[in-house]
PDB file of C-alpha atoms in Angstrom:
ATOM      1  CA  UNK A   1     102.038  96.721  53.757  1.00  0.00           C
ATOM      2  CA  UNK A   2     105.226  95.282  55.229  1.00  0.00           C
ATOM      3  CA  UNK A   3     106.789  95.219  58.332  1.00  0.00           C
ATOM      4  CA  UNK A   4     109.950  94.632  60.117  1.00  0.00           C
ATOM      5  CA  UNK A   5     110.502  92.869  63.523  1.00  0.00           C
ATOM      6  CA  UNK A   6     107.297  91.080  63.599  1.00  0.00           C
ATOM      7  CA  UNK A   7     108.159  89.112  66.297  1.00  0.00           C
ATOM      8  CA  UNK A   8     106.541  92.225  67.969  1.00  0.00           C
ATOM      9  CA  UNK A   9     103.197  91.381  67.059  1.00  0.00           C
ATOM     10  CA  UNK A  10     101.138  88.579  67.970  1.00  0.00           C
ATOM     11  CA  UNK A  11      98.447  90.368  65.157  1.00  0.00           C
ATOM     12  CA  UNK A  12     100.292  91.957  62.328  1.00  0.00           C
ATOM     13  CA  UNK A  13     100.012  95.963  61.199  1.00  0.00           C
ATOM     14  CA  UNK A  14      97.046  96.509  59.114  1.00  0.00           C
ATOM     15  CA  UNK A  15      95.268  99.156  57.608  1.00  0.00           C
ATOM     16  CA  UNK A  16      91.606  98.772  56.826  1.00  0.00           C
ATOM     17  CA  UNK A  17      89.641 100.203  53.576  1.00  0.00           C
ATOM     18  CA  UNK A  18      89.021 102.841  55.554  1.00  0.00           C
ATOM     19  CA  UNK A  19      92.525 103.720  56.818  1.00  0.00           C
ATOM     20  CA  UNK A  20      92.688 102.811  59.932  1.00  0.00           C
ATOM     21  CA  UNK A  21      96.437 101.001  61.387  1.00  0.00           C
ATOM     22  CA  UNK A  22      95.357  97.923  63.591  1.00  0.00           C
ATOM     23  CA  UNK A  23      97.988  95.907  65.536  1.00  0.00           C
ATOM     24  CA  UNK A  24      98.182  93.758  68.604  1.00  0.00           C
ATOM     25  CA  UNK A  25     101.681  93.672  70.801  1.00  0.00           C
ATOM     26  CA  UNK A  26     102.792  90.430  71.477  1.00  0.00           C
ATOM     27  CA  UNK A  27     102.931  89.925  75.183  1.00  0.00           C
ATOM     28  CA  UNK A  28     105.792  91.576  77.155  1.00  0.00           C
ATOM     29  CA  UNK A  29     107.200  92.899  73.358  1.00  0.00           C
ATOM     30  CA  UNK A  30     109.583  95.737  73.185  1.00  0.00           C
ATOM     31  CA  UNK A  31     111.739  97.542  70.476  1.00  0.00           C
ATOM     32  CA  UNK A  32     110.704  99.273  67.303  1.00  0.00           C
ATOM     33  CA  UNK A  33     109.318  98.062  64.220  1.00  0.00           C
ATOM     34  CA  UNK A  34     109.112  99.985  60.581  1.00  0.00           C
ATOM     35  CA  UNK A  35     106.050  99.794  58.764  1.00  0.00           C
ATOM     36  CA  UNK A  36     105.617 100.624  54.950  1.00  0.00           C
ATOM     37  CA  UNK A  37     102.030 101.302  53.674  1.00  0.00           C
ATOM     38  CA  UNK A  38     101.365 101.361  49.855  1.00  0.00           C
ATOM     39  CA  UNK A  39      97.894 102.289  48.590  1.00  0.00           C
ATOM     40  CA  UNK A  40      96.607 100.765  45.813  1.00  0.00           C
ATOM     41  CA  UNK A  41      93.404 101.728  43.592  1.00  0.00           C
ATOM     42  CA  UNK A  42      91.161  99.820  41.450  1.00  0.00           C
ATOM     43  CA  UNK A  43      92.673 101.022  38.117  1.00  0.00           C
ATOM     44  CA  UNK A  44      90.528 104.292  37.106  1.00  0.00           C
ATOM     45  CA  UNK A  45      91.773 107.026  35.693  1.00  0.00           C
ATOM     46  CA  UNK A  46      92.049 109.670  39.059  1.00  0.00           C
ATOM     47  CA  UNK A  47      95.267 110.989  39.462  1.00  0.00           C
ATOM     48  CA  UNK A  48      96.377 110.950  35.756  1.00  0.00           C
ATOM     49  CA  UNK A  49      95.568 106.996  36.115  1.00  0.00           C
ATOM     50  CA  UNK A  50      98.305 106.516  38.838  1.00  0.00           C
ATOM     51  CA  UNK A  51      96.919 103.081  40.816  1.00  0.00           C
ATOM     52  CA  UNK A  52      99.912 102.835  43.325  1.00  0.00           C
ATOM     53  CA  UNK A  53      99.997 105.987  45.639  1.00  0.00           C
ATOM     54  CA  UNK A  54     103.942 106.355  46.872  1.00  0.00           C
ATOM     55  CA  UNK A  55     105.577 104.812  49.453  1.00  0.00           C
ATOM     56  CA  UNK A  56     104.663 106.010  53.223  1.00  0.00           C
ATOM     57  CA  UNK A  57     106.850 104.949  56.037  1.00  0.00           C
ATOM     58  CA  UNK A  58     106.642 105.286  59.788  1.00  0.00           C
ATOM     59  CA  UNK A  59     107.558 103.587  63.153  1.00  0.00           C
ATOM     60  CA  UNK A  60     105.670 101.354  65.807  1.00  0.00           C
ATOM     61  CA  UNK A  61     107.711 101.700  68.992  1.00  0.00           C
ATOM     62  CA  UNK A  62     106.537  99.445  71.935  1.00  0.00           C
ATOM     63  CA  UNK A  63     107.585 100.384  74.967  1.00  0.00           C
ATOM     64  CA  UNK A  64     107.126  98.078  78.534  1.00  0.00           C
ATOM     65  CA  UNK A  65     104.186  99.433  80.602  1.00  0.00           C
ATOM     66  CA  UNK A  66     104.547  98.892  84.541  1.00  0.00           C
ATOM     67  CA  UNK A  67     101.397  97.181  85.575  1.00  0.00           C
ATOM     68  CA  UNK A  68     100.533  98.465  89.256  1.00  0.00           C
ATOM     69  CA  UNK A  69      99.994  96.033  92.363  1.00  0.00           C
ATOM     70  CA  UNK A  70      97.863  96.418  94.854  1.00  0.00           C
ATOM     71  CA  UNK A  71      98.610  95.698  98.499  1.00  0.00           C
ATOM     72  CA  UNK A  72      96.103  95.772 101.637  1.00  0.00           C
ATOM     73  CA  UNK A  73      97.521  96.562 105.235  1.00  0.00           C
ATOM     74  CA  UNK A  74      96.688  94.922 108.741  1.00  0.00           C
ATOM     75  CA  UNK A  75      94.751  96.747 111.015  1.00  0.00           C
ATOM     76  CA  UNK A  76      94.461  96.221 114.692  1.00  0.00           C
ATOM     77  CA  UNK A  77      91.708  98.589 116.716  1.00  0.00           C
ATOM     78  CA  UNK A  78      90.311  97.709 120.661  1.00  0.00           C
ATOM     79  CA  UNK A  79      86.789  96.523 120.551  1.00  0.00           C
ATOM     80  CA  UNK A  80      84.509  99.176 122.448  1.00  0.00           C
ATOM     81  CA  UNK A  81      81.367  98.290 124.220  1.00  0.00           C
ATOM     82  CA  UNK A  82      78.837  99.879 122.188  1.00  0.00           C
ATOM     83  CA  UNK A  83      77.122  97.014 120.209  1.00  0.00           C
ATOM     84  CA  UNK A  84      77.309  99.581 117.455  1.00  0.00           C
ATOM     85  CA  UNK A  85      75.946 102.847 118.857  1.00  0.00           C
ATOM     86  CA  UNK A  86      78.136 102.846 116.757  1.00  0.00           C
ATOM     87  CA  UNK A  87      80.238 100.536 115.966  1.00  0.00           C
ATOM     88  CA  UNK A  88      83.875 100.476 116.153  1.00  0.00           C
ATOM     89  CA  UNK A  89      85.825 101.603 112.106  1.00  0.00           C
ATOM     90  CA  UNK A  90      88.338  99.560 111.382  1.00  0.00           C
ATOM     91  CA  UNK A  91      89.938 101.223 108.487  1.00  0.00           C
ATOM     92  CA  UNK A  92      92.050  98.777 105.740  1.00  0.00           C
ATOM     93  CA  UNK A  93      94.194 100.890 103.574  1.00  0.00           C
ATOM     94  CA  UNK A  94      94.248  99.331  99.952  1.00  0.00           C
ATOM     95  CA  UNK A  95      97.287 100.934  97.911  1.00  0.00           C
ATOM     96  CA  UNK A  96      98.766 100.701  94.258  1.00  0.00           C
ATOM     97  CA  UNK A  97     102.300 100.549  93.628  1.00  0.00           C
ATOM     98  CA  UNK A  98     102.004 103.458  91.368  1.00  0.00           C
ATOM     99  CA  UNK A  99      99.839 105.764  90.170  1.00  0.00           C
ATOM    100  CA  UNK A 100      98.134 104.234  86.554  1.00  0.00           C
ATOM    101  CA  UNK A 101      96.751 106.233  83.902  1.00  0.00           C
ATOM    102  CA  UNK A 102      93.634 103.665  83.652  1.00  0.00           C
ATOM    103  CA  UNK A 103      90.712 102.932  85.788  1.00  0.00           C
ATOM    104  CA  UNK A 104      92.007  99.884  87.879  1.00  0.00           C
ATOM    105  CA  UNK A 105      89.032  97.673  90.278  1.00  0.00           C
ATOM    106  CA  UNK A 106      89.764  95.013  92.947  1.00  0.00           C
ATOM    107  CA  UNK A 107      86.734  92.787  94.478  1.00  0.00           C
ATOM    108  CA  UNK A 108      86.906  93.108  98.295  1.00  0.00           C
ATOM    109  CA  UNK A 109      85.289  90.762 100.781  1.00  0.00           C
ATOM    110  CA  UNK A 110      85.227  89.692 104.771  1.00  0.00           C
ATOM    111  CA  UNK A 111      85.755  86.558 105.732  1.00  0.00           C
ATOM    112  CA  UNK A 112      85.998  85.019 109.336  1.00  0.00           C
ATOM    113  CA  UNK A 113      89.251  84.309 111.209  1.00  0.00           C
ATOM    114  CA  UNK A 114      88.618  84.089 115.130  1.00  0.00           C
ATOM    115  CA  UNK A 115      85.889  86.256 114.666  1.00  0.00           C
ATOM    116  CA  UNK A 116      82.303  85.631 114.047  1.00  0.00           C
ATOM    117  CA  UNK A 117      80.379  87.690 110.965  1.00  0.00           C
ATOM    118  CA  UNK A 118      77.068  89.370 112.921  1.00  0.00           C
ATOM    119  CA  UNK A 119      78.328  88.776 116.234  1.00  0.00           C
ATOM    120  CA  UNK A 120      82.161  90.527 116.259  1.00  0.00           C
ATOM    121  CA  UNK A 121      81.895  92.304 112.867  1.00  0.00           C
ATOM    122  CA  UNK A 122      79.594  92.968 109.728  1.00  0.00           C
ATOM    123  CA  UNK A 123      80.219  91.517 106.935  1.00  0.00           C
ATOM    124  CA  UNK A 124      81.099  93.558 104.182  1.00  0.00           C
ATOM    125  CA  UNK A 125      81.758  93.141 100.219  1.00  0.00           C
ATOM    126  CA  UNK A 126      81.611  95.081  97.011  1.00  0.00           C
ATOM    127  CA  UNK A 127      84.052  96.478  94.383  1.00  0.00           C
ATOM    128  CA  UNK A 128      86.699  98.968  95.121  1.00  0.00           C
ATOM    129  CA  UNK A 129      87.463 101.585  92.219  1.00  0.00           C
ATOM    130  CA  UNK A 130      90.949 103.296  91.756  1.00  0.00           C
ATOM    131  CA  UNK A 131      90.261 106.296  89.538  1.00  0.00           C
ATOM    132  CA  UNK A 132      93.559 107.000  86.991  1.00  0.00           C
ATOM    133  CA  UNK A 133      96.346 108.562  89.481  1.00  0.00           C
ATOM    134  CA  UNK A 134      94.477 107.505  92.763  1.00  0.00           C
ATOM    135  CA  UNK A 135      96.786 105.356  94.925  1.00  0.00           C
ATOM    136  CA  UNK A 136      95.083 104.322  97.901  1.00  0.00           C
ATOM    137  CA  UNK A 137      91.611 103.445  99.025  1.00  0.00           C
ATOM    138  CA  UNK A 138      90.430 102.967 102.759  1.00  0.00           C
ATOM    139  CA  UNK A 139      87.627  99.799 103.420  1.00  0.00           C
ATOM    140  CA  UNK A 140      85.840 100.292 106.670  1.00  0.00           C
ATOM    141  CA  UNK A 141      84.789  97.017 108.277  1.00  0.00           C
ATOM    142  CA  UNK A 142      82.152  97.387 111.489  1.00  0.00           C
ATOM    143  CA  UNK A 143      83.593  95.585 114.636  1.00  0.00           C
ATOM    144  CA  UNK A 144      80.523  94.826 117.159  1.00  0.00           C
ATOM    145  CA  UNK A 145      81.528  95.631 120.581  1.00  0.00           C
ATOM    146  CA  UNK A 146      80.561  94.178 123.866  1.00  0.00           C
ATOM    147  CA  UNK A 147      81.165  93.995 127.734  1.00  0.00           C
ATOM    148  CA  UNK A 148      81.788  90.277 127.293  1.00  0.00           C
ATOM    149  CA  UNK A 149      85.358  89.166 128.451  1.00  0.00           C
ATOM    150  CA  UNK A 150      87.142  86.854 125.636  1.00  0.00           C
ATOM    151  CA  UNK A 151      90.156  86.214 123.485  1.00  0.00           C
ATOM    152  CA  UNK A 152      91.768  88.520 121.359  1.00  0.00           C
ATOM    153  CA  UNK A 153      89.814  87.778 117.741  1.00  0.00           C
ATOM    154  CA  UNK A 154      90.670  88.050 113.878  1.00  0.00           C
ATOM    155  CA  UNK A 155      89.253  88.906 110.534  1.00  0.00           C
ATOM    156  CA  UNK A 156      90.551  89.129 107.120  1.00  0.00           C
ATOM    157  CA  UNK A 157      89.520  91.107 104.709  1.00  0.00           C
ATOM    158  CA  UNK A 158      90.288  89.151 100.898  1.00  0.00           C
ATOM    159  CA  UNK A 159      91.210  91.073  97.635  1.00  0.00           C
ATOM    160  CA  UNK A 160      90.275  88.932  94.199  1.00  0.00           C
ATOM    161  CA  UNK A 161      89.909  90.022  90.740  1.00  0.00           C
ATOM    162  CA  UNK A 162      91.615  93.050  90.207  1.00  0.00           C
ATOM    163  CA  UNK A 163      91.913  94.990  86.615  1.00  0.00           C
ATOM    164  CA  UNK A 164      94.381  97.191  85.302  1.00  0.00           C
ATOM    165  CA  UNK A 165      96.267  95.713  88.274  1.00  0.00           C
ATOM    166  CA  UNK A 166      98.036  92.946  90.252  1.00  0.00           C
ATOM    167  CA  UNK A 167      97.324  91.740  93.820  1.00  0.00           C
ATOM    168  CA  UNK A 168     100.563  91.907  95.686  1.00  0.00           C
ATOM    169  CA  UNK A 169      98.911  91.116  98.985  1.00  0.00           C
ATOM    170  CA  UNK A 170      95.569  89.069  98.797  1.00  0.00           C
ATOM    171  CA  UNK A 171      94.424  89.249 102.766  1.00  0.00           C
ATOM    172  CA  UNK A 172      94.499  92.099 105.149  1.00  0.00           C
ATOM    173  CA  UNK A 173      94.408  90.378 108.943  1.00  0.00           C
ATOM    174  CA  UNK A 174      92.009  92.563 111.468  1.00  0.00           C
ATOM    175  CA  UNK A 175      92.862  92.292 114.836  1.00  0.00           C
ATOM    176  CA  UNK A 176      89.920  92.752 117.233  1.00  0.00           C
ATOM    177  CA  UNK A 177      91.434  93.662 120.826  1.00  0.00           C
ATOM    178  CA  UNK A 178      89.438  92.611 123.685  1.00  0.00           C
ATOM    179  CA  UNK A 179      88.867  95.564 126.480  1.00  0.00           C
ATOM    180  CA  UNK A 180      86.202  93.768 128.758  1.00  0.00           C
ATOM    181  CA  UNK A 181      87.603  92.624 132.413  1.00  0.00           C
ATOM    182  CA  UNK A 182      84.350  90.136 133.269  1.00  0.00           C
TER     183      UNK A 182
END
């Protein structure tokens, strides 16, 4: 087997014994490379004793693949006063850049800004999953509300290990808006 432009690969063209082409793209490669394949047999006397099939030819084209990111958006909602009967949604929207054809995740977790986990909000976590061509995802966090007058408060809600994607915006800031006049 030979190759041209192997500067394409980072692991060669290869066909195993039983025929299948293996290659790996070097990173961020693009162009075209033509491969030649020539079987070889161990010397019996199939096909008229012919060991060295003909010639076969074809192209490897790499083309650049657009790797989505994923942003998160800042929410603001007023507090309520219903100590979560129930509590108060507010939604974070969590959107790709495009549309991919694979199955892309994103780990999602609260963490305190002003705001205290159990008392102003509950605490949330988990795995958000992009199904290929879904482009946006909604995360409800719980806000606690009360009758108790106080500041203006913040959460965020964190984005880590995505797949099939890239994290444009790691934290969503939720603003908790105070209602209560005591």
């Amino acid at each position: 087997m030979t190759a041209t432009n192997t500067a394409l690969f980072s692991a060669q063209p290869a066909v195993s014994a039983t025929g299948t082409l293996t290659f790996t793209p070097a990173a961020g490669a693009m162009g075209a490379a033509t491969v030649t394949v020539q079987l070889h047999d161990n010397g019996g006397v199939a096909n008229g004793g012919v060991d060295t099939s003909a010639p076969q030819t074809f192209t490897i084209t790499l083309t650049p693949t657009t790797i989505p990111s994923l942003t998160i958006n800042d929410v603001s909602v007023v507090e309520g006063n219903n100590q979560c009967s129930p509590c108060t949604p507010m939604p974070f929207t969590i959107s790709l850049s495009a549309a991919s054809s694979q199955t892309v995740t994103v780990n999602y977790a609260t963490l305190a800004g002003i705001a205290t986990a159990g008392k102003d909000y509950i605490s949330t976590s988990g795995t958000l999953t992009f199904a290929p061509g879904e482009v946006s995802k909604t995360i409800i966090v719980q806000v606690v509300g009360d009758t108790l007058k106080e500041p203006n408060e913040t959460l965020v809600l964190r984005l880590t290990n995505p797949t099939n994607a890239i994290i444009a915006r790691t934290e969503g800031i939720g603003a908790i808006i105070d209602d209560d006049s005591r």
